[in-house]
Tab-separated table of C-alpha atoms and ligand atoms in Angstrom:
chain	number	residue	atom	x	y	z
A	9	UNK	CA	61.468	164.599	82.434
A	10	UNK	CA	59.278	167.323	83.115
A	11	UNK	CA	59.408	170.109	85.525
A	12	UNK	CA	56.354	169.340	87.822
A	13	UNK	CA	58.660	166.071	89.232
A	14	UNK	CA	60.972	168.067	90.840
A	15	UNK	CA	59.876	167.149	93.989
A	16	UNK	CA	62.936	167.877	96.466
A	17	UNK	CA	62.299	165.716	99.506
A	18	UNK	CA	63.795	168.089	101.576
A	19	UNK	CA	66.679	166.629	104.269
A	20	UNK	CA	69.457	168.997	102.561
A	21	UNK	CA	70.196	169.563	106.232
A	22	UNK	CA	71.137	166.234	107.197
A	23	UNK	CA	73.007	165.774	104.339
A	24	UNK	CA	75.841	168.861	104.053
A	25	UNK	CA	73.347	170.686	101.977
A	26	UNK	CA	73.194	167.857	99.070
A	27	UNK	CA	69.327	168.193	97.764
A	28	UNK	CA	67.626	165.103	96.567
A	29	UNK	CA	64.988	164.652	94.275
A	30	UNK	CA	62.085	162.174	94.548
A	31	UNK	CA	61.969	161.442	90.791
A	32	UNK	CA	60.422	157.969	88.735
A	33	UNK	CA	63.683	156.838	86.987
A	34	UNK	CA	63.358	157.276	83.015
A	35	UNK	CA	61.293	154.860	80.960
A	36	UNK	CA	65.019	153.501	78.685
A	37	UNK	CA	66.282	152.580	82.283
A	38	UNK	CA	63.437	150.926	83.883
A	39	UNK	CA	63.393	148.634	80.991
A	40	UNK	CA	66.610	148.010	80.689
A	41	UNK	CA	66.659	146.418	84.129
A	42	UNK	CA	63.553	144.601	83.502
A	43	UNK	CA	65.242	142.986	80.579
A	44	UNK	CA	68.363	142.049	82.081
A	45	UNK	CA	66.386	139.994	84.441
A	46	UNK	CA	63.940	138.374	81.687
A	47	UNK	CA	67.207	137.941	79.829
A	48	UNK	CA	68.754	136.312	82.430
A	49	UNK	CA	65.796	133.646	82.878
A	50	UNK	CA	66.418	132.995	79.371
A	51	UNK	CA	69.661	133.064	79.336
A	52	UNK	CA	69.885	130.606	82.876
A	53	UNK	CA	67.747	128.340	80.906
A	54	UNK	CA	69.772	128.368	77.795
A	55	UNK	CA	73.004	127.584	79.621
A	56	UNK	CA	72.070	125.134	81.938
A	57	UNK	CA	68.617	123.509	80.369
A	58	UNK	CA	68.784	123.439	76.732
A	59	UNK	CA	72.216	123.762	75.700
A	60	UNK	CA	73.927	122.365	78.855
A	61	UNK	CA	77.008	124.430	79.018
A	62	UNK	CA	77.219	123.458	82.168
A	63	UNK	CA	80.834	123.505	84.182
A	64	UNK	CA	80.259	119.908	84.511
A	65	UNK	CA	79.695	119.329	81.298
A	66	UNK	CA	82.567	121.206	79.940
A	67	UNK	CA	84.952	119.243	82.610
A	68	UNK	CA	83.311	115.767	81.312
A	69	UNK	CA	84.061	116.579	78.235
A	70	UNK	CA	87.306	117.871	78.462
A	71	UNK	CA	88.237	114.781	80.165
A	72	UNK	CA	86.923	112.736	77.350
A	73	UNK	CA	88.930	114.328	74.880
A	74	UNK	CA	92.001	113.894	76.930
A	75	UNK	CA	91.189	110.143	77.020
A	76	UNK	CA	90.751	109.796	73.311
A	77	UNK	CA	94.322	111.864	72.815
A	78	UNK	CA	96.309	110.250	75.649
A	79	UNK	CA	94.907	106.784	76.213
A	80	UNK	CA	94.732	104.606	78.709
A	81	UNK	CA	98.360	105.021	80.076
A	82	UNK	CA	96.866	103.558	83.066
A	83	UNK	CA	96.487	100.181	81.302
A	84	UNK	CA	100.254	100.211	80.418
A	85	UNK	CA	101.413	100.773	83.804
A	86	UNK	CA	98.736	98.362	85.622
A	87	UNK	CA	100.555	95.547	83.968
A	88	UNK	CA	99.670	92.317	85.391
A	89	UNK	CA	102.166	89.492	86.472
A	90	UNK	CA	101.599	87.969	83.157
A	91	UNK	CA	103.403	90.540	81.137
A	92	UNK	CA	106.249	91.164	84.040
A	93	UNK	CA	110.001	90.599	83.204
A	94	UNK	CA	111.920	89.208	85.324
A	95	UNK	CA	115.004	88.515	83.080
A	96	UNK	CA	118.050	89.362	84.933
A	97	UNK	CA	118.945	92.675	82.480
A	98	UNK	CA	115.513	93.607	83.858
A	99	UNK	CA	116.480	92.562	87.364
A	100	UNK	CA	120.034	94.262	87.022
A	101	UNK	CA	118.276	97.711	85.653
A	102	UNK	CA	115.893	97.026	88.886
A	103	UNK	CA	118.641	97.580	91.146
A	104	UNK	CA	120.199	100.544	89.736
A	105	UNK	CA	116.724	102.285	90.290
A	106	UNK	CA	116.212	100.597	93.717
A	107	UNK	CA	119.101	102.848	94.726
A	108	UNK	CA	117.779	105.673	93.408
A	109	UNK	CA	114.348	105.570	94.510
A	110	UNK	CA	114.056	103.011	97.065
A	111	UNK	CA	116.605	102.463	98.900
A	112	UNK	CA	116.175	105.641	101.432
A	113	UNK	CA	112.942	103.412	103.090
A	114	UNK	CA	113.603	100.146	102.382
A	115	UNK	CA	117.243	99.735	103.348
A	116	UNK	CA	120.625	99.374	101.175
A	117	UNK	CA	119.781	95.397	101.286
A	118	UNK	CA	116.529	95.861	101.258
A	119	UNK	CA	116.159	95.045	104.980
A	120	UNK	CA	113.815	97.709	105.727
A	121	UNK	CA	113.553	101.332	107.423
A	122	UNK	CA	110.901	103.557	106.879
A	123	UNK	CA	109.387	100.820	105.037
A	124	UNK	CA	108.933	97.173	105.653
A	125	UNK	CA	111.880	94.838	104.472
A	126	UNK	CA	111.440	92.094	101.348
A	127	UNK	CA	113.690	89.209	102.898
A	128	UNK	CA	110.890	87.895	105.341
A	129	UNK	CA	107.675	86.093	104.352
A	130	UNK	CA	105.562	88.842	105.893
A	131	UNK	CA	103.866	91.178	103.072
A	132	UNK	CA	101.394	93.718	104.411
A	133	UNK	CA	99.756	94.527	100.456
A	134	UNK	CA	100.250	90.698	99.193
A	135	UNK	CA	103.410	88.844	97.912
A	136	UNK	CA	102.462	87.821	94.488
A	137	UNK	CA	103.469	89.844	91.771
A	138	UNK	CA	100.311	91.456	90.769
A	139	UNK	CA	99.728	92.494	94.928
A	140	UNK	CA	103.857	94.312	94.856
A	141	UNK	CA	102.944	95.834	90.762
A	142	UNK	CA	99.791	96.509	92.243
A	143	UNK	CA	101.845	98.492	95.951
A	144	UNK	CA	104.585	100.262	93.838
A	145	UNK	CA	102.361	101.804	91.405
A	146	UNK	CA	99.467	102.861	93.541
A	147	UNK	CA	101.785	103.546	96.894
A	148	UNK	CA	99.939	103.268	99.867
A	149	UNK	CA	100.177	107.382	100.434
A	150	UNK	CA	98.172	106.804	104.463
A	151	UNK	CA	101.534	105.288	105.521
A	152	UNK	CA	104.193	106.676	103.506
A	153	UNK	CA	104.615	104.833	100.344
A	154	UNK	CA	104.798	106.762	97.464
A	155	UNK	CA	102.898	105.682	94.371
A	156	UNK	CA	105.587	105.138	91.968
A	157	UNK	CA	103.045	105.202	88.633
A	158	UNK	CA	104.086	108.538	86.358
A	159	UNK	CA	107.331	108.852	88.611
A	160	UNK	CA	108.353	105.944	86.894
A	161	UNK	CA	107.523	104.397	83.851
A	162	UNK	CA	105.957	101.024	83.237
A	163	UNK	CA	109.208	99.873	82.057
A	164	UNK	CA	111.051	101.025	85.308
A	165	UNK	CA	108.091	99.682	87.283
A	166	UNK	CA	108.198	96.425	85.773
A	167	UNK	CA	112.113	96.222	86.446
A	168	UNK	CA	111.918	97.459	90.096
A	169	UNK	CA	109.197	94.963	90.965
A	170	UNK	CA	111.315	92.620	89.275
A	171	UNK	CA	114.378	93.206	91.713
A	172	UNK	CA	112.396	93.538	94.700
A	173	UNK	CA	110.595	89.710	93.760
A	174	UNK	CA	114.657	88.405	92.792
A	175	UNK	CA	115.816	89.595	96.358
A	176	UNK	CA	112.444	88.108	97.879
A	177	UNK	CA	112.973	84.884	96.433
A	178	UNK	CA	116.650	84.818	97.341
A	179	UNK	CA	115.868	85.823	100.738
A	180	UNK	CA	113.302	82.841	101.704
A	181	UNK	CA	113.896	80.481	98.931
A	182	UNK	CA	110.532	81.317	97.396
A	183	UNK	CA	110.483	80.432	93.862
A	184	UNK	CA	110.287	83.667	91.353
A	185	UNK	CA	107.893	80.770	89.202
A	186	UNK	CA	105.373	80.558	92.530
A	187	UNK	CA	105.502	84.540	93.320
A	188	UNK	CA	104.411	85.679	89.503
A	189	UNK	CA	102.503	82.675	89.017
A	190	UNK	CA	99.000	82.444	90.105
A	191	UNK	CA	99.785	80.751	93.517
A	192	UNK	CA	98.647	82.089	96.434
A	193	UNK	CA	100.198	83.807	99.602
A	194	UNK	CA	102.790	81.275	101.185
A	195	UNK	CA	101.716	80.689	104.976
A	196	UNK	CA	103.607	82.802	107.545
B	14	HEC	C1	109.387	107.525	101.494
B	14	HEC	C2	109.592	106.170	101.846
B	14	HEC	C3	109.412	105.108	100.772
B	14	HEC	C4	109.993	105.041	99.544
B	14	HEC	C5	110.921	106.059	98.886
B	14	HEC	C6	109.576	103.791	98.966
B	14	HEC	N1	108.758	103.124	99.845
B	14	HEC	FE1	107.891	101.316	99.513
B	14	HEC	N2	106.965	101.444	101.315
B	14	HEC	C7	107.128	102.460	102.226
B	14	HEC	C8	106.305	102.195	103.387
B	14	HEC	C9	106.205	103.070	104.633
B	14	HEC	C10	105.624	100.985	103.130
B	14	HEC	C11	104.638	100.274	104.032
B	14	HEC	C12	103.234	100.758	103.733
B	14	HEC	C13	102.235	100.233	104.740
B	14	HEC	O1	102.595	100.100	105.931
B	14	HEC	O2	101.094	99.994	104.334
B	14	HEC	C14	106.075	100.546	101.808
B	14	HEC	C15	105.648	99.386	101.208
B	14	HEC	C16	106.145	98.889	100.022
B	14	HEC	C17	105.778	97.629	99.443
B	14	HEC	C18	104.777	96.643	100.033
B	14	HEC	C19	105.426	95.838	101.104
B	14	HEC	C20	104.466	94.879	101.769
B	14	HEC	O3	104.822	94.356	102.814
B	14	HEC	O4	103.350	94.652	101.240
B	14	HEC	C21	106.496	97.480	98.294
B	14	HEC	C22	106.464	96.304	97.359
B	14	HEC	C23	107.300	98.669	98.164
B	14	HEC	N3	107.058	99.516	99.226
B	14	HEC	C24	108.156	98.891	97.113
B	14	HEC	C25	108.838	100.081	96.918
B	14	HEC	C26	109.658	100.362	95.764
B	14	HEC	C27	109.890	99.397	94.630
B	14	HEC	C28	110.139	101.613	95.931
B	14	HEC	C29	111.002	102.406	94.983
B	14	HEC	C30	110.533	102.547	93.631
B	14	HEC	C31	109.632	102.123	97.189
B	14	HEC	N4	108.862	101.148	97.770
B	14	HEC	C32	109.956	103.348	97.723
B	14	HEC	C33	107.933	103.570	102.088
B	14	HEC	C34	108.654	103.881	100.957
């Protein structure tokens, strides 16, 4: 930097006597600053054009490899009716959980509470089996139910489902055959 550019601009007065010079920056540091913003053109255009490193990206493919390591659990605990138990060890294991997980909203017969009782004919989510696998796991959160699916597992599920069908059916004299089967909704 040379001499002659050591232009003071003069307002040391308004500024506790701190002089300021009026010099061009040097050459190194104008450049630099031009290339970070040519580099990050480049470097935008790498990331989100040609390589796609996008977040998004990253996230779908993070996701992917979960899938591939921990597969469809989903499909295990969306049984259908078809594969339910109702065998009464499965019925009997049903209850214990029923009092540990069900019975503070659904009442200590299962007469209701919080939550709607199983002894009537009235079913707000559908009284076959796939409709009550279909309520427990996924809950209905808006009014209170919890969804039960990776509280419990699809074992548990099945056998809590299976108690809450066996105290249906012994409540109105519904068949267990007509409530897993494919029938459809009794009439009110
Ligand atoms: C915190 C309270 C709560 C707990 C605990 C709870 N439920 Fe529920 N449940 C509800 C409520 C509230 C509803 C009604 C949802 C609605 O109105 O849509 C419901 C609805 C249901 C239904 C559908 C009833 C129908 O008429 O369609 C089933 C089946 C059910 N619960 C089973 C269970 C089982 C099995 C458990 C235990 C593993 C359980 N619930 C635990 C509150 C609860």
């Amino acid at each position: 930097m040379s001499q002659e550019n050591d232009r003071l601009l003069g307002h040391a007065d308004e500024a506790d006597g701190i002089d300021e010079y009026d010099n061009p920056l040097p050459d190194w540091w104008v450049g630099l600053f031009w290339l970070t913003i040519v580099w990050a053109i480049g470097y935008s255009l790498h990331y989100h054009v040609i390589a796609n490193r996008s977040q998004e990206r990253a996230l779908a493919n993070e996701m992917a490899a979960a899938e591939a390591r921990w597969p469809a659990e989903e499909a295990a605990t969306r049984m259908s009716a078809a594969e339910l138990d109702v065998t009464d060890d499965a019925i009997s294991r049903g209850r214990t959980l029923y009092g540990q997980y069900c019975v503070a909203c659904h009442g200590v017969d299962q007469e209701g509470g919080i939550g709607p009782s199983f002894l009537d004919t009235e079913w707000i989510h559908g009284g076959q089996a796939d409709d009550i696998l279909r309520t427990i796991v996924e809950g209905v959160p808006a009014k209170g139910m919890v969804p039960w699916e990776g509280v419990l597992s699809p074992t548990q599920i099945n056998d809590v489902a299976a108690f809450v069908i066996s105290r249906h059916s012994e409540a109105t004299g519904r068949p267990i055959a007509d409530i897993v089967g494919e029938g459809a909704d009794p009439p009110p």
